[in-house]
Structures are given as C-alpha cells and as structure tokens.
Amino acid sequence: MSADTPAPAAPGKRPRGRRLRRWLRGPLTTNTLTSMVAAVVFIALAAVIALAPVPFVSWAPGRTVDLAGNNSAGQPMITVQGLPTTPLNGHLRMTTVSVTRVDSFVSLPESVLSYWLPKRDVLPREVVYPRSKSTEQVKSEEVAMMDNSQRAAVVAALRAAGQPVLELPMVVSVVVSGPANGKLMPGDLITEVDDVAVQTVDDVRNRIRRHQVGESVVFTVERDGAPVDVTIQTAPGPKEKAVPYVGISLDLGHKYQAKVSYGIDPNIVGPSAGLVFALAIYDLVTENDLLAGMNVAGTGSISADGTVSPIGGIQEKVAGAEKAGAKVFLVPAQNCQDVQGLRTKLDLVKVSTLREAISSLQKIKQNNSEGVPRC
C-alpha cells in the first residue's frame, strides 16, 4: 500500500470524510447557519479592532548617536571651523526615543504591548500631537526645535570655553506679504538701523517707529559673516494703520567666531540633544579631554546661557544608552524624579547647567566621585 492510499474503513463504519461531506451537502439548520454567521462576524470584528488605529502614541527606546564618531557618509557628526580643535577621546552618545510619527498610528494590540512591556510607554495622542496642529505644522516645529537646540548649544559651549559671544537682534521670520519679504532673511543679525548701532530687539523697534508710514528704513545686517545694507519701505501696520510696518519678527541672536556644522540624520528632530551637543562642542574647542576615553550618554534641552531643562522619554533613553554600552548618563535635574526606582547599571548624574555637567565629568574621569550630584 502506498503512502498516498487511504486505509479502508472498518466494517460497519462510514469513513469520517464521507460523513463530513454528506453533512456539508445536507440542508443547513437555523442553529448551524446562525453559528456560522456569528463566527464570521466575530472574526471580522476582531480584525477591525486589531487593525483600527487608536488615539495613543507609543514610546520605546531608540538608537543612540555617537557624536564623537562619523555619520553614514563618513563625515564627523560635529565639525567646528574658525577655532583650534582637538578630537574627542571617547564616546558621547546622543539618545533618542522611538516614537509613533505624527503621520502614523498604532493599533490596539500595539498600544497594549507598549503599555505592559518594560521600558516602554503609551501616551494619549492629543498630548503629543495636538489636534489643532496639522501634520506639516508638527513636522516643521520639530525641525525648528532641533535647529534652535543646535544654535543654543553652540553659544552655551563657546561661552563655557571662554570664547567671545556677542548678542544682537536677529530676524526670526519674515511675513510673506510684508515689505521685508525677499529682502531680510531669517537668521540676519541686525547691527544698525539708519546707521545707528542697535543691541536689543527694542532698539530695532524704536528706530522703526521713528519713521512715518511709507518712509524707508535702512537695516545693516550681518549675513553669512558679511555686512549687508537693506532698504525697506514701511507699510501701514495690519492692526494700527498709523504705525510703520516692515513685517519681521525678532529675537536675540548671537555673533561668534566659530562656524559649527552638524552631520546628524535629519530625521532626528526635537530639542532634547542640546546638552550633549554643547558638551561635544566644548570638548572640541578646549584641550581639557573631557571624555578621557569614557562612554557617556545624556539628554536635556539647553538654553544659550547653559541652563539644562527636562525632556520626555527619560526611561526609554536610559534603556537605549545602557544597550549601547554607556557607563555614565547625564540626567536633567528635573527628570531625576522620573528615574526613581529605575533599575540600571548606569551612573545617573544629575545636571542643572552645562558647567555642572562639565565639572561632574571632570571629577568622574579623575575617579573623584565626591561632589558629583546624582539622581
């Protein structure tokens, strides 16, 4: 008997396959039909529930980026020109969170897993991505936060290194329908208005208001390191017609000798890498050998005066740093409450300012743990 030949049925017994085929060919009872329909509906509903998006965002440990290394194109993560530099000796890891993108959604099973799995989190989508903002608005704001973080890190690092930094009024944005459109550019540093030196935002505004509507204002700006004179004819203000209007928003900017460029993946956005950016730049432009072969990770946004502010996803970032082999993790002071009771082999160092972070790393490299604040 070949392996493909069915065995004969025992005498007096009908093969099961024949009974099943006969049952299928026979008339369906009401109960049988109801059961089949219910099963199909249940399966369909289960599939809909499993695949339907839910209003949550999942957070998980993300990858780390070693700022002392090179990117995928072989270029340094951070390059400083205009000042003497020394290479970084060790690893300085920027930490990230793997978060549901604004243009993506999570399913119910995914959100449940993220809730129960360790070192993951689930947040209401409205908290992370407000409904009042479009997808493009959110993406634009995230990129802007990274740009601001990088600029603030440069200023804070240069100041900590003793390099001169001059504050000047800066053009932040230009109204498309305003008189300054196409003439002044975001990032322009304003040094003079009508040949009069200015140092603050109010100085610029006061000089503009000395004019009548329709009169021209001459701005002297520094753009790409070179002075440029720009003449703009004022228009009536959108709210107060008698007030001269040029259509720009201003904030304080900074002028310094160094030119810093970043080779970071453009898909990494947000403000939370400011502290490690500043540490990398400081270590590059000084001879202190801050890392001294250590494997350091950290997070925290930074302001131009060196103040370190808290961020989200701290536990996920600690997990990512631990996986990358870091030994020291710099935690913003206000995030220490978020890592209480967290099991980790990392040395969690509390920092409030850039100078405090520098001081702590210098003590750690000298095997002097006294005076190093910890979470």
JSON list of C-alpha atoms in Angstrom, two decimals, residues 275 297-300 308-311 314-315 318 327-353 356-357 360 364 369 371-375:
[
{"chain": "A", "resi": 275, "resn": "LEU", "atom": "CA", "xyz": [23.19, 69.23, 26.32]},
{"chain": "A", "resi": 297, "resn": "ALA", "atom": "CA", "xyz": [25.36, 59.35, 27.22]},
{"chain": "A", "resi": 298, "resn": "GLY", "atom": "CA", "xyz": [22.85, 62.02, 28.14]},
{"chain": "A", "resi": 299, "resn": "THR", "atom": "CA", "xyz": [19.87, 64.13, 27.28]},
{"chain": "A", "resi": 300, "resn": "GLY", "atom": "CA", "xyz": [18.35, 67.51, 28.05]},
{"chain": "A", "resi": 308, "resn": "VAL", "atom": "CA", "xyz": [19.63, 72.39, 31.13]},
{"chain": "A", "resi": 309, "resn": "SER", "atom": "CA", "xyz": [15.86, 71.71, 31.00]},
{"chain": "A", "resi": 310, "resn": "PRO", "atom": "CA", "xyz": [13.88, 68.45, 31.33]},
{"chain": "A", "resi": 311, "resn": "ILE", "atom": "CA", "xyz": [12.69, 66.30, 28.46]},
{"chain": "A", "resi": 314, "resn": "ILE", "atom": "CA", "xyz": [13.86, 59.66, 30.01]},
{"chain": "A", "resi": 315, "resn": "GLN", "atom": "CA", "xyz": [13.46, 55.98, 30.95]},
{"chain": "A", "resi": 318, "resn": "VAL", "atom": "CA", "xyz": [18.35, 55.39, 29.70]},
{"chain": "A", "resi": 327, "resn": "LYS", "atom": "CA", "xyz": [28.56, 53.86, 31.71]},
{"chain": "A", "resi": 328, "resn": "VAL", "atom": "CA", "xyz": [27.52, 57.41, 32.63]},
{"chain": "A", "resi": 329, "resn": "PHE", "atom": "CA", "xyz": [24.17, 59.05, 31.86]},
{"chain": "A", "resi": 330, "resn": "LEU", "atom": "CA", "xyz": [23.60, 62.79, 32.31]},
{"chain": "A", "resi": 331, "resn": "VAL", "atom": "CA", "xyz": [20.06, 63.42, 33.57]},
{"chain": "A", "resi": 332, "resn": "PRO", "atom": "CA", "xyz": [18.42, 66.88, 33.68]},
{"chain": "A", "resi": 333, "resn": "ALA", "atom": "CA", "xyz": [17.84, 67.67, 37.36]},
{"chain": "A", "resi": 334, "resn": "GLN", "atom": "CA", "xyz": [14.07, 67.97, 36.93]},
{"chain": "A", "resi": 335, "resn": "ASN", "atom": "CA", "xyz": [13.95, 64.49, 35.36]},
{"chain": "A", "resi": 336, "resn": "CYS", "atom": "CA", "xyz": [15.50, 62.79, 38.40]},
{"chain": "A", "resi": 337, "resn": "GLN", "atom": "CA", "xyz": [12.03, 62.15, 39.82]},
{"chain": "A", "resi": 338, "resn": "ASP", "atom": "CA", "xyz": [11.23, 60.20, 36.64]},
{"chain": "A", "resi": 339, "resn": "VAL", "atom": "CA", "xyz": [14.05, 57.68, 37.19]},
{"chain": "A", "resi": 340, "resn": "GLN", "atom": "CA", "xyz": [13.44, 56.99, 40.88]},
{"chain": "A", "resi": 341, "resn": "GLY", "atom": "CA", "xyz": [13.40, 53.23, 41.41]},
{"chain": "A", "resi": 342, "resn": "LEU", "atom": "CA", "xyz": [14.63, 52.53, 37.86]},
{"chain": "A", "resi": 343, "resn": "ARG", "atom": "CA", "xyz": [16.93, 49.51, 37.71]},
{"chain": "A", "resi": 344, "resn": "THR", "atom": "CA", "xyz": [20.02, 50.34, 35.68]},
{"chain": "A", "resi": 345, "resn": "LYS", "atom": "CA", "xyz": [23.77, 49.83, 35.78]},
{"chain": "A", "resi": 346, "resn": "LEU", "atom": "CA", "xyz": [24.34, 53.38, 34.54]},
{"chain": "A", "resi": 347, "resn": "ASP", "atom": "CA", "xyz": [25.75, 56.09, 36.78]},
{"chain": "A", "resi": 348, "resn": "LEU", "atom": "CA", "xyz": [22.88, 58.61, 36.69]},
{"chain": "A", "resi": 349, "resn": "VAL", "atom": "CA", "xyz": [24.45, 62.06, 37.12]},
{"chain": "A", "resi": 350, "resn": "LYS", "atom": "CA", "xyz": [22.15, 65.00, 37.85]},
{"chain": "A", "resi": 351, "resn": "VAL", "atom": "CA", "xyz": [22.85, 68.21, 35.90]},
{"chain": "A", "resi": 352, "resn": "SER", "atom": "CA", "xyz": [21.23, 71.64, 36.01]},
{"chain": "A", "resi": 353, "resn": "THR", "atom": "CA", "xyz": [23.68, 73.54, 33.81]},
{"chain": "A", "resi": 356, "resn": "GLU", "atom": "CA", "xyz": [27.78, 71.46, 36.17]},
{"chain": "A", "resi": 357, "resn": "ALA", "atom": "CA", "xyz": [27.88, 68.67, 33.58]},
{"chain": "A", "resi": 360, "resn": "SER", "atom": "CA", "xyz": [30.95, 66.29, 37.02]},
{"chain": "A", "resi": 364, "resn": "ILE", "atom": "CA", "xyz": [34.49, 61.24, 37.25]},
{"chain": "A", "resi": 369, "resn": "SER", "atom": "CA", "xyz": [33.07, 60.87, 42.84]},
{"chain": "A", "resi": 371, "resn": "GLY", "atom": "CA", "xyz": [30.72, 66.27, 44.92]},
{"chain": "A", "resi": 372, "resn": "VAL", "atom": "CA", "xyz": [29.13, 64.68, 41.84]},
{"chain": "A", "resi": 373, "resn": "PRO", "atom": "CA", "xyz": [25.33, 65.11, 42.17]},
{"chain": "A", "resi": 374, "resn": "ARG", "atom": "CA", "xyz": [23.33, 62.02, 41.31]},
{"chain": "A", "resi": 375, "resn": "CYS", "atom": "CA", "xyz": [19.69, 61.12, 40.87]}
]
